[in-house]
Structure formats: C-alpha cells, structure tokens
mmCIF file of C-alpha atoms and ligand atoms in Angstrom:
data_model
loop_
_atom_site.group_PDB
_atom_site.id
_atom_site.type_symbol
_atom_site.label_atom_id
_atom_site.label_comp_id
_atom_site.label_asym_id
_atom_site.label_seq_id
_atom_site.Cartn_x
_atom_site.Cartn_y
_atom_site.Cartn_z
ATOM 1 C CA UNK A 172 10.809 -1.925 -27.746
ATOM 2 C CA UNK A 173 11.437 -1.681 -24.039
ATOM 3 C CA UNK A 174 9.326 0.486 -21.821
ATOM 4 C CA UNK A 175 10.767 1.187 -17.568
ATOM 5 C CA UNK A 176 8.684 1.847 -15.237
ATOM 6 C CA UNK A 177 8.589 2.725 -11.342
ATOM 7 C CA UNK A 178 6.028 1.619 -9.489
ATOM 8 C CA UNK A 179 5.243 3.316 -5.704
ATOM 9 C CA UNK A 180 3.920 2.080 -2.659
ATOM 10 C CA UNK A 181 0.862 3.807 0.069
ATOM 11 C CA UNK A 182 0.672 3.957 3.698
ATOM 12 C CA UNK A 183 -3.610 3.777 4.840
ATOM 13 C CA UNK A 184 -4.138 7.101 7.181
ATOM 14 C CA UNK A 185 -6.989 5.249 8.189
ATOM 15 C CA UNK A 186 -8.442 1.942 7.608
ATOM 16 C CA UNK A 187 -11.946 1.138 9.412
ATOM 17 C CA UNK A 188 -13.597 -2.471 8.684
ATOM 18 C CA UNK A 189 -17.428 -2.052 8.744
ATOM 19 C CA UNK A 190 -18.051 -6.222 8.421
ATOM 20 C CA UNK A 191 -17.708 -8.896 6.394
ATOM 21 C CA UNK A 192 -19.270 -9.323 2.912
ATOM 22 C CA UNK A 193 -20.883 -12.332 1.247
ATOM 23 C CA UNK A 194 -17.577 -13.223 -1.154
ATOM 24 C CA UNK A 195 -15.368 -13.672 2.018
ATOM 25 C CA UNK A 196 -13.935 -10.147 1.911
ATOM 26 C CA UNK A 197 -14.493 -7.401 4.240
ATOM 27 C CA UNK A 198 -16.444 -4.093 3.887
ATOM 28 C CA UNK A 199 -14.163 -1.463 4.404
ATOM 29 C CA UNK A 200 -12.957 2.482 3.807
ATOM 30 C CA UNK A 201 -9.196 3.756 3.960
ATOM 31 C CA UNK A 202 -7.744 6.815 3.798
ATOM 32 C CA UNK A 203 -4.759 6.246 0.702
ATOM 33 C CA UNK A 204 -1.415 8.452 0.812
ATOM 34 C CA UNK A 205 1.110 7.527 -2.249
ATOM 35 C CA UNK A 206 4.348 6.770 -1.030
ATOM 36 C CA UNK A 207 7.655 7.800 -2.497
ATOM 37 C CA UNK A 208 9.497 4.163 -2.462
ATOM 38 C CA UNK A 209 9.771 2.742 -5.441
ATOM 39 C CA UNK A 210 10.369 -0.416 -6.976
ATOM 40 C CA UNK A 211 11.475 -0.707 -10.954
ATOM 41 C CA UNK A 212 9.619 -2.395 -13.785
ATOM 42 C CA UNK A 213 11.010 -3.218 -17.344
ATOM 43 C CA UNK A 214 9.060 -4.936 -20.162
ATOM 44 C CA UNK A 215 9.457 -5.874 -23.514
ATOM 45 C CA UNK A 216 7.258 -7.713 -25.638
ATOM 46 C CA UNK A 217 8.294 -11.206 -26.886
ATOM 47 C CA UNK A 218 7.270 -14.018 -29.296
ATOM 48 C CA UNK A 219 5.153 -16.029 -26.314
ATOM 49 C CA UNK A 220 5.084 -16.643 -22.949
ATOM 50 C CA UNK A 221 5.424 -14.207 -19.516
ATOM 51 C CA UNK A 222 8.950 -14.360 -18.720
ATOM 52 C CA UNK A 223 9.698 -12.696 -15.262
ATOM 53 C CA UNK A 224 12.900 -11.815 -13.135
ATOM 54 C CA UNK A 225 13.744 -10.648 -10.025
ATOM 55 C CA UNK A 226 16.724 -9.234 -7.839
ATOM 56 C CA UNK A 227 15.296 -10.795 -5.228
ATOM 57 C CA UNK A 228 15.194 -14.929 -4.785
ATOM 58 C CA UNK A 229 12.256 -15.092 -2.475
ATOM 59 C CA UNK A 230 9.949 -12.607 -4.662
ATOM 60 C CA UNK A 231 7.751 -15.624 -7.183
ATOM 61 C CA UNK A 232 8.378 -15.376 -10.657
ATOM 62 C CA UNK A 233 5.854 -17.356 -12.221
ATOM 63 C CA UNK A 234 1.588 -17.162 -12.114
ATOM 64 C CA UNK A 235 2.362 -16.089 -7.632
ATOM 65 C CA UNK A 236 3.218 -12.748 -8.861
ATOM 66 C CA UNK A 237 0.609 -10.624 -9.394
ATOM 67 C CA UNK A 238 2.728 -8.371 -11.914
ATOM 68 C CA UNK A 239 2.832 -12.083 -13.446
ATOM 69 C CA UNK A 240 -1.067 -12.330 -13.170
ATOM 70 C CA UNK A 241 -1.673 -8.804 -14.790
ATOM 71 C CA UNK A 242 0.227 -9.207 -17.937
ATOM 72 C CA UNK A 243 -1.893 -12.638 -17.982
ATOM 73 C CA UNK A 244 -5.581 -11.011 -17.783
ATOM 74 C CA UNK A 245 -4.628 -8.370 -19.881
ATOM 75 C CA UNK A 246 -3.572 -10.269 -22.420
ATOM 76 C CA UNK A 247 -6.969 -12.866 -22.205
ATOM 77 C CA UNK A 248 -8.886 -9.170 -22.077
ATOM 78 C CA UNK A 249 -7.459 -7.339 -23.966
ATOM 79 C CA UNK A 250 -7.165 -9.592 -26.959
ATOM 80 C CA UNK A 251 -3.280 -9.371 -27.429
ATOM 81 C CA UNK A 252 -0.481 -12.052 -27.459
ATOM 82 C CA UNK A 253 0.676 -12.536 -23.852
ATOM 83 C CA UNK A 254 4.723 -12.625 -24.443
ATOM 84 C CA UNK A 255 6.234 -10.557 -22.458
ATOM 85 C CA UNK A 256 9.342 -10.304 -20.764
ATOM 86 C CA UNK A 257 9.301 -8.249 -17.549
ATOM 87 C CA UNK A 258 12.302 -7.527 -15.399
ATOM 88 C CA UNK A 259 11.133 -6.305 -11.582
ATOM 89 C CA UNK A 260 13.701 -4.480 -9.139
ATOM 90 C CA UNK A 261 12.024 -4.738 -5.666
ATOM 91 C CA UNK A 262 12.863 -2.416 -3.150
ATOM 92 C CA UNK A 263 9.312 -2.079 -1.477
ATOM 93 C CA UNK A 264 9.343 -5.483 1.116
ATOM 94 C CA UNK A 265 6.620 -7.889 0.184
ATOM 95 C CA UNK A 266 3.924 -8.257 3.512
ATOM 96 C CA UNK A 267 4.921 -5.065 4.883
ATOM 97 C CA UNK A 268 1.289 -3.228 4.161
ATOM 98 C CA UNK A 269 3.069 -1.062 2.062
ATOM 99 C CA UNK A 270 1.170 -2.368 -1.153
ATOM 100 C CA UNK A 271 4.176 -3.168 -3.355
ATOM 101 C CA UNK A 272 2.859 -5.932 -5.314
ATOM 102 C CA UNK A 273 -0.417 -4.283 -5.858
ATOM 103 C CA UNK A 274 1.687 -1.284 -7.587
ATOM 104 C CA UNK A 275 3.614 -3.603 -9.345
ATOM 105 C CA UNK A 276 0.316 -4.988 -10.874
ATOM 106 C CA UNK A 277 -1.060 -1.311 -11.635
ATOM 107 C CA UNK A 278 2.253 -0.549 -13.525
ATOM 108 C CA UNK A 279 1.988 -3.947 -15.686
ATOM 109 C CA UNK A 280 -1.564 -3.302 -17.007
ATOM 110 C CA UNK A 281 -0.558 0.420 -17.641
ATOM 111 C CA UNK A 282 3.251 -0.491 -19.563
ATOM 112 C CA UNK A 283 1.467 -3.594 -21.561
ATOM 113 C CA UNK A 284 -1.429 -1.101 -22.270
ATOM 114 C CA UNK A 285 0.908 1.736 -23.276
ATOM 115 C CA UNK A 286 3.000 -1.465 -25.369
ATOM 116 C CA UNK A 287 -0.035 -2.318 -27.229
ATOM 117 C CA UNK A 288 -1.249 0.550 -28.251
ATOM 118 C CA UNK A 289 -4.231 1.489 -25.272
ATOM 119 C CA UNK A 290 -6.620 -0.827 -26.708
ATOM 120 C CA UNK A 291 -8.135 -0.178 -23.351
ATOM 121 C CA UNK A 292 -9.404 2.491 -21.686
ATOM 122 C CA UNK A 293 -9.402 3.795 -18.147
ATOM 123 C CA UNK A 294 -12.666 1.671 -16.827
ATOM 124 C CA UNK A 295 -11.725 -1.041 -18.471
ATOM 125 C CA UNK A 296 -7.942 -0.964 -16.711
ATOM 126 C CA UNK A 297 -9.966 -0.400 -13.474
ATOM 127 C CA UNK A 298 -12.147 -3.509 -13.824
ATOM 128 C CA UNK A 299 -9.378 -5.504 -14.461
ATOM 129 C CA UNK A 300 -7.343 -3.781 -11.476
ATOM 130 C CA UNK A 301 -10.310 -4.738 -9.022
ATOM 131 C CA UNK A 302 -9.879 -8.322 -10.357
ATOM 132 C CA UNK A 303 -6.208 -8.655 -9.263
ATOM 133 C CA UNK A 304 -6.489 -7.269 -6.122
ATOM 134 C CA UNK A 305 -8.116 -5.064 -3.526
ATOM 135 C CA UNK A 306 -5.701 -2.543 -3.716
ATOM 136 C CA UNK A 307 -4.383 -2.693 -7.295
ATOM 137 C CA UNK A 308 -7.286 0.184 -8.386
ATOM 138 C CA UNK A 309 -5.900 2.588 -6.332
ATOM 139 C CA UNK A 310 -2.320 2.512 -7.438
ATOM 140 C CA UNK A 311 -3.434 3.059 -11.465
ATOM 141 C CA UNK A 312 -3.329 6.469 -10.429
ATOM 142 C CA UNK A 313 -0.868 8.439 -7.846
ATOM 143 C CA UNK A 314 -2.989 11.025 -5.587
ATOM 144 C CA UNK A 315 -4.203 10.400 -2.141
ATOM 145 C CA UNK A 316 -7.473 8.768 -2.568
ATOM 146 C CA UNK A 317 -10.363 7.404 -0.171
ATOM 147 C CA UNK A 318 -11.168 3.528 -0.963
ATOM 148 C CA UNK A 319 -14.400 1.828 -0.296
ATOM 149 C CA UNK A 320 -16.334 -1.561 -0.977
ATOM 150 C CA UNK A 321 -13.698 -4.315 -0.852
ATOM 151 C CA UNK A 322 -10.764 -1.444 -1.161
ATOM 152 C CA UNK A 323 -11.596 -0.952 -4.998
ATOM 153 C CA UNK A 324 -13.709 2.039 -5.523
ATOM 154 C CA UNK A 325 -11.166 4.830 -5.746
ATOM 155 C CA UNK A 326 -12.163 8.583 -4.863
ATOM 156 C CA UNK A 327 -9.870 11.055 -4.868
ATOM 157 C CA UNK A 328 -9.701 13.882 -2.573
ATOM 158 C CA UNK A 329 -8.195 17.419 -1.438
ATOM 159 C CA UNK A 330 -4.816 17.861 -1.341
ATOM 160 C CA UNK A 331 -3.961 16.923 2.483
ATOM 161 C CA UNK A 332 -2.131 20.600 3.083
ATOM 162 C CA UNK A 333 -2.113 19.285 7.206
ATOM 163 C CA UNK A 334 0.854 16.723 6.093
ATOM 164 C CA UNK A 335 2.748 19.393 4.001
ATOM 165 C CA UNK A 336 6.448 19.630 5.737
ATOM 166 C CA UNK A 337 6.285 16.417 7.352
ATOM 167 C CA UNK A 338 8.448 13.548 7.166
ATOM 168 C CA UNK A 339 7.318 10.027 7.182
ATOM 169 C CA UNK A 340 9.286 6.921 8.873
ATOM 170 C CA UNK A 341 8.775 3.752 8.236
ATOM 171 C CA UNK A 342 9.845 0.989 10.052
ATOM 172 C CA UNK A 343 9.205 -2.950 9.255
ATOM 173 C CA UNK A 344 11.044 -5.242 11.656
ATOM 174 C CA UNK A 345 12.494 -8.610 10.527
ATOM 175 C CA UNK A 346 9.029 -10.294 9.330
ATOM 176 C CA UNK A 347 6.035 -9.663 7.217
ATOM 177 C CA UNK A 348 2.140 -10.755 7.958
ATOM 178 C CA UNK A 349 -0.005 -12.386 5.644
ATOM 179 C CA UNK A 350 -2.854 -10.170 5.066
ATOM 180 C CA UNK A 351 -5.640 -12.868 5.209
ATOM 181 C CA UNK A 352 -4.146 -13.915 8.383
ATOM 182 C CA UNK A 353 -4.761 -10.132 9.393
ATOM 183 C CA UNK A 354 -8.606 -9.942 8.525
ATOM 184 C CA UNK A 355 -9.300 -13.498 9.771
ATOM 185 C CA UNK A 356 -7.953 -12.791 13.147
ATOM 186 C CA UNK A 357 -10.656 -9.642 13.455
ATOM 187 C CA UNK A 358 -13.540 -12.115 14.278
ATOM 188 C CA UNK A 359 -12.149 -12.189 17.773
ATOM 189 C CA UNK A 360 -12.198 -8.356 17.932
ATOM 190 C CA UNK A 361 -15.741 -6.981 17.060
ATOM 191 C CA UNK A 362 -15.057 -4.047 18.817
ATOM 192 C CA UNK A 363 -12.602 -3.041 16.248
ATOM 193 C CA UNK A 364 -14.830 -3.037 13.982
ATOM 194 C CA UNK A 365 -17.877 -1.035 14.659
ATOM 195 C CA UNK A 366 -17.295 1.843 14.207
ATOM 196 C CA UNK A 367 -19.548 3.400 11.485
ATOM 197 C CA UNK A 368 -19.117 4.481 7.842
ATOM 198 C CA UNK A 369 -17.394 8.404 6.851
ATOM 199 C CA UNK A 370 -14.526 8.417 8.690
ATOM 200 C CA UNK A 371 -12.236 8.145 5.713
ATOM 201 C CA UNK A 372 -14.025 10.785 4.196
ATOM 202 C CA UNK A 373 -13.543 13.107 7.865
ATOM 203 C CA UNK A 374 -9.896 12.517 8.618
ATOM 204 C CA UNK A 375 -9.216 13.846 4.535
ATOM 205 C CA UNK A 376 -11.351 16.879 4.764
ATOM 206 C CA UNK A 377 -9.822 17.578 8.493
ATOM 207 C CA UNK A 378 -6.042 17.463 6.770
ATOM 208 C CA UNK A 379 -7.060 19.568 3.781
ATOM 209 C CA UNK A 380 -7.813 22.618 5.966
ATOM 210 C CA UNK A 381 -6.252 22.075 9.619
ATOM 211 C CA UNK A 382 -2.775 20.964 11.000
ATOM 212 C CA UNK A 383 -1.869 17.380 11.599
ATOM 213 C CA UNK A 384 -1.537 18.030 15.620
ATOM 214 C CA UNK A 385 -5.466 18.634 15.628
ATOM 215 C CA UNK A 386 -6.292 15.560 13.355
ATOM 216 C CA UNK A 387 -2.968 12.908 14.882
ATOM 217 C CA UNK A 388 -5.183 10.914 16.844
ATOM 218 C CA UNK A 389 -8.008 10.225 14.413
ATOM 219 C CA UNK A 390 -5.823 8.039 12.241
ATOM 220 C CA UNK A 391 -7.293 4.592 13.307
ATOM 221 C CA UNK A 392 -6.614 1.161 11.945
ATOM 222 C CA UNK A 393 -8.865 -1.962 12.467
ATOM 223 C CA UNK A 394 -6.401 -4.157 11.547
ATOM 224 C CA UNK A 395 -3.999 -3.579 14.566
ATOM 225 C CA UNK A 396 -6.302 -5.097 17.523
ATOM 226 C CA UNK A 397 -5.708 -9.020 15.637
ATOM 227 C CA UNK A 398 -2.177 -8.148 14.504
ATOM 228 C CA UNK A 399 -0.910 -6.452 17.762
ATOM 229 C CA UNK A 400 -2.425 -9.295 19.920
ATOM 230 C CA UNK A 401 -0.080 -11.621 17.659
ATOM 231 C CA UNK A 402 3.018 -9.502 17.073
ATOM 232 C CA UNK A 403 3.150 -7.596 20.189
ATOM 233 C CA UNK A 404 6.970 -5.886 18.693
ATOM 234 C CA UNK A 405 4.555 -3.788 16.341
ATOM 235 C CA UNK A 406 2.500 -1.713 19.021
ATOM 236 C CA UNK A 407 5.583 -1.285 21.214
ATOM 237 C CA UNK A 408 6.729 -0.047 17.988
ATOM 238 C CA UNK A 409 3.970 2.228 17.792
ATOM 239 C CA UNK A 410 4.009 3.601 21.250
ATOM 240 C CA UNK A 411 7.370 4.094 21.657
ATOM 241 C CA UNK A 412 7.226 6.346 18.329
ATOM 242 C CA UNK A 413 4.205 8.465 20.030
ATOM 243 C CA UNK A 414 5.819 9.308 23.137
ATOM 244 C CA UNK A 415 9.069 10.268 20.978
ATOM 245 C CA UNK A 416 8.249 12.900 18.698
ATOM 246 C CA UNK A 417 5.234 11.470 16.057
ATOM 247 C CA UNK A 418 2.651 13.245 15.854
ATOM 248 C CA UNK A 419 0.541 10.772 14.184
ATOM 249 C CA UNK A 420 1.901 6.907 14.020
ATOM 250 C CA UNK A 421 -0.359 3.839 12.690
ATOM 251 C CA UNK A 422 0.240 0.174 11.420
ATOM 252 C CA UNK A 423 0.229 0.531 7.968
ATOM 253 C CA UNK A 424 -2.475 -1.665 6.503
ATOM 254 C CA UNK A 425 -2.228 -5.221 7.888
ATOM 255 C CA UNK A 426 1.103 -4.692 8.913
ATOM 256 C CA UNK A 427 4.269 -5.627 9.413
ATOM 257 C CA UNK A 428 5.159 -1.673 8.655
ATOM 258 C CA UNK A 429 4.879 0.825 11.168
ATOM 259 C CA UNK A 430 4.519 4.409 10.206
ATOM 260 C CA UNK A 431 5.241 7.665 12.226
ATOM 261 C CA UNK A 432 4.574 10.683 11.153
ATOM 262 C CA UNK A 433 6.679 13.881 12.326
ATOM 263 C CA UNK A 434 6.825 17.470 12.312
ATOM 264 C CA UNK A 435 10.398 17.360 10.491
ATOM 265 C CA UNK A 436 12.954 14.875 8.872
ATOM 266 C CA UNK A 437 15.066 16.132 12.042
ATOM 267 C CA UNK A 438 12.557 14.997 14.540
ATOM 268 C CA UNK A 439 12.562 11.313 12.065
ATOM 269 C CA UNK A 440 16.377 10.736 12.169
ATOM 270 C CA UNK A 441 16.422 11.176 16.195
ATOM 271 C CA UNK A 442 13.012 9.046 16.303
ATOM 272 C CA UNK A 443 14.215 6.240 14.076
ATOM 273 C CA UNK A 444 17.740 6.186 16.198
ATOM 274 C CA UNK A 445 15.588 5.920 19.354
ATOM 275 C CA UNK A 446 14.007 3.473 17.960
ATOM 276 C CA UNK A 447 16.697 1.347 17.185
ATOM 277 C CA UNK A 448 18.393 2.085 20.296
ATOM 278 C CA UNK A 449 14.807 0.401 21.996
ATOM 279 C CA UNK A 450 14.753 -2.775 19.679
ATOM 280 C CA UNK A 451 17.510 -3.103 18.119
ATOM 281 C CA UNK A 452 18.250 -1.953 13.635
ATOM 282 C CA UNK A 453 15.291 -3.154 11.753
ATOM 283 C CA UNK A 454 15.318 -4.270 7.700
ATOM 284 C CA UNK A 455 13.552 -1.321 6.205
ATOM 285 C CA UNK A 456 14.167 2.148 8.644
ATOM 286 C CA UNK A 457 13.256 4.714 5.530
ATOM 287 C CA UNK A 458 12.383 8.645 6.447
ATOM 288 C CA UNK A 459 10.779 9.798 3.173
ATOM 289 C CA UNK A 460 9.693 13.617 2.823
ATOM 290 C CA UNK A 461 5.464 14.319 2.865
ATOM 291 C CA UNK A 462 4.150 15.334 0.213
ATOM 292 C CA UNK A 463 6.801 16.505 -1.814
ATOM 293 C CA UNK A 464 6.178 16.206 -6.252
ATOM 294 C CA UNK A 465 5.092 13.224 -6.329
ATOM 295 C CA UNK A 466 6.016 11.149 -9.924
ATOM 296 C CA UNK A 467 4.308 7.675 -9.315
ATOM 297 C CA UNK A 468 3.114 5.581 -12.603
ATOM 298 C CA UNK A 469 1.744 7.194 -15.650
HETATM 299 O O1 C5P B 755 -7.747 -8.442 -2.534
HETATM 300 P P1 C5P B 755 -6.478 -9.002 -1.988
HETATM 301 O O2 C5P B 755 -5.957 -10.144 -2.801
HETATM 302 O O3 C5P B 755 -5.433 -7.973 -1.720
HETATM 303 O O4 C5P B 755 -6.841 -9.584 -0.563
HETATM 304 C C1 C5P B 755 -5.978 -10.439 0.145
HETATM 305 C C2 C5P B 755 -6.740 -11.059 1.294
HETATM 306 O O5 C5P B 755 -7.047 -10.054 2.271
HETATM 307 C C3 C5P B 755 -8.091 -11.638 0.900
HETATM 308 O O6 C5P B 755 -7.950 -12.961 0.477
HETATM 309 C C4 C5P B 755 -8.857 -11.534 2.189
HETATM 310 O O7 C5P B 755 -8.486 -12.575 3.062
HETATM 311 C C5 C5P B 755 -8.346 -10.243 2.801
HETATM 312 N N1 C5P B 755 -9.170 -9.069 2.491
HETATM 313 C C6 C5P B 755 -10.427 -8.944 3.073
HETATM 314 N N2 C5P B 755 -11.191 -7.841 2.804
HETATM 315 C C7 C5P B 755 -10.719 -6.854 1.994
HETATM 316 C C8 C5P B 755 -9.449 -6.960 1.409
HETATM 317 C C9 C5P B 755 -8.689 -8.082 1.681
HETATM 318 O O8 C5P B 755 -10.865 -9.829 3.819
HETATM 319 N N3 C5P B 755 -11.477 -5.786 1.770
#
C-alpha cells in the first residue's frame, strides 16, 4: 500500500534568542506561520531497509536526511520493521530557513504512523519530533503556533486576522546558511539577544485583533545581526523590500530566505520585479497568498 503526502514549510514572524542552554542549544521563542510551499512525500512499506529517492542530486538520501532519520526512530520506537521505501519531491530549498526538512520529518512519522496502524499517539509522535529536530514538533500540525524551549514546545494561537489579504514573497538568493553557523556567530552580538521573554506571545495577540501596519515593525529576528554581518546581500535584501511596498519584511529563521510581507499580491509582483531589477533574478522568487485554507499534513 502506498500512502502521498505533502509536506509544507513556515516563515518565523519573530524569533528572539534569550541565551544559550546547557546542551549547546539556544533558549529561544518564535512566532510560527505555515507556509503554502510544498514538497511531496510517497511511502510504501517494504521487506527491510529505508530506501530513499530524490529529484534532486544534492538533497542526501541515506541516514543525512532527516525524513531518512524519522522512519529510523520510529521504527526502533515504535516497535515495527523499518522497510520502507520513500520517494521525496523537493521543491522547498534546503538552508533557506524555510524548514523543509523539518516538515519532511513531521510527514514521515505521521505516513509510517498512519502505515502501521497509529501504534502511537500524539505525545508520543511529539517526543520523537523534538528528538529529530528543533523544529520538526511544530510542523506535526499546520496552524500558526508560538515555539519555546529549544523551538519544541508548540502552542498554538489566534487566528492572525492582521495578515488576512496579504501576500507573502519570498526571496532566497543563490546560497543557503548553515543554521549552526547562524547561532554560533550570535556570541559576537549580545545585544541581539537580550531582549526579554513574551514577545512571541505579543506580536500574535497584536495580529489577532489589529492590522499588520500597526504591528510591521515588531517582527524581530535575532538571527539577522550574525548572518547580515556575513551575507551583507540579505539585509540589502531586506531594506530594499521596506522602502518598496512591505509592510513587514524579516530573515526568515537563520536565513538565506528573505520574506516581505505586502498589502496585496499586486504590490508583491511589482516588489519582487524591483527587486530583481536591484540584484539581479534570484533561485526561489515565490508570492504565495496569506492565509488562505490552509491543507498542510494530516
Ligand atoms: O535542532 P536542529 O537540528 O534544527 O538544530 C540545528 C542547529 O541549530 C543545532 O545544532 C544548533 O547549532 C542550532 N540551534 C541552536 N538552538 C536552537 C535550535 C538550533 O543553537 N534552539
């Protein structure tokens, strides 16, 4: 039996660092919007073994993928033979901030759960989510969510009625950043990272009952002072989308995608041509409707 899945990817509204934990990671809250761009997932289940392939050759298809890793632990958890064969259409660029391989992983554990039967339930799938990644917890579901702790404790919240309407561009130029290369580099920034705990929590209630003009310029990311000092192309990205028609714009996660955030898909097509008139065409230039239905994993 075969079972498809899509899996989508997030932009982070907001993503404040409050310091660094024991383990190595950092202590942090985000703001989570799901994201309309979706890469495709097939599985089947096999004799033995996690076989895995990709339309794209520079995507691993062995234990570097975490869709790889998922159908791994939940096999050891979960108690169940671990062949599977999983066929994964990417369109969602890998180090882009955009979470794509985190989804992936979310839409393994839920397929090979749904494959087997649910022989585990929805804490369980969590746990196992927070092992694989930071940010794997918050795509088992598909609503706008605040994160805390490492990124793994999911909350959801109102429905942000201030982004209703809008469109979203996103723009991620020719490369990708790693993301520990992102956090490591925030040692040399303390300043971006003292601001105190509840903004998350803020900037959702403010877009669940006012317009995104009065809340635009409380979207804040402590991930751009390291990444911007590196790849300078990303804030000029930024600016240049401010001063032409966004009303919110933000480095999505640790980068390399930009986001801007404007009134209308109209104001996004002139944005994203001024854009590329500025720096030139860029891989992944995608305007994507906010909120619209949203039909993420199940
Ligand atoms: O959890 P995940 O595998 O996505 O994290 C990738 C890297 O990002 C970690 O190895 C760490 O360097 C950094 N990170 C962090 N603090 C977080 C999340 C990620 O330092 N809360």
């Amino acid at each position: 039996m075969k079972l498809c899945r899509q899996s989508h990817c997030k932009i982070n509204l907001l993503l404040n660092v409050t310091g660094r934990r024991d383990d190595g990671f950092h202590e942090l809250e985000m703001l989570m919007l799901p994201v309309p761009i979706f890469d495709r997932l097939e599985f089947e289940l096999t004799g033995d073994g996690i076989e895995l392939t990709c339309n794209w050759s520079d995507i691993p298809t062995d234990s570097g993928n975490l869709a790889w890793r998922a159908a791994e632990s939940f096999a050891a958890k979960a108690g169940v033979a671990v062949g599977v064969r999983i066929r994964l259409e990417k369109t969602i660029p890998s180090e882009g901030g955009l979470g794509g391989g985190s989804g992936n992983a979310a839409a393994t554990l839920l397929a090979l759960n749904k494959l087997h039967g649910q022989p585990r339930g929805q804490a369980a799938l969590q746990e196992l989510a927070a092992e694989l990644g930071s940010d794997v917890p918050f795509f088992l579901q598909n609503e706008a969510a605040v994160a805390k702790g490492r990124g793994e404790i999911i909350e959801l919240v109102a429905p942000l009625i201030g982004l209703d309407g809008k469109a979203l561009l996103l723009v991620r130029p020719g490369f990708g950043v790693p993301t520990p290369l992102a956090y490591e580099g925030l040692a040399r920034f303390p300043d971006a990272s003292n601001r105190p705990l509840g903004q998350a929590g803020e900037l959702a209630k403010r877009l669940a009952i006012s317009s995104l003009a009065e809340a635009g310029n409380e979207f804040y990311n402590s991930l751009e002072a390291p990444v911007f000092d590196k790849y300078p192309l990303l804030k000029l990205l930024k600016g240049h989308a401010l001063a032409n028609g966004a009303e919110a714009a933000l480095l999505c996660g640790s980068g390399s995608t930009v986001f801007a955030i404007c009134p209308d898909a109209a104001t996004a097509e002139s944005l994203g041509q001024a854009l590329e008139g500025r720096f030139g065409s860029q891989p992944l230039m995608q305007i994507v409707d906010l909120p619209g239905k949203f039909a993420g994993v199940n």
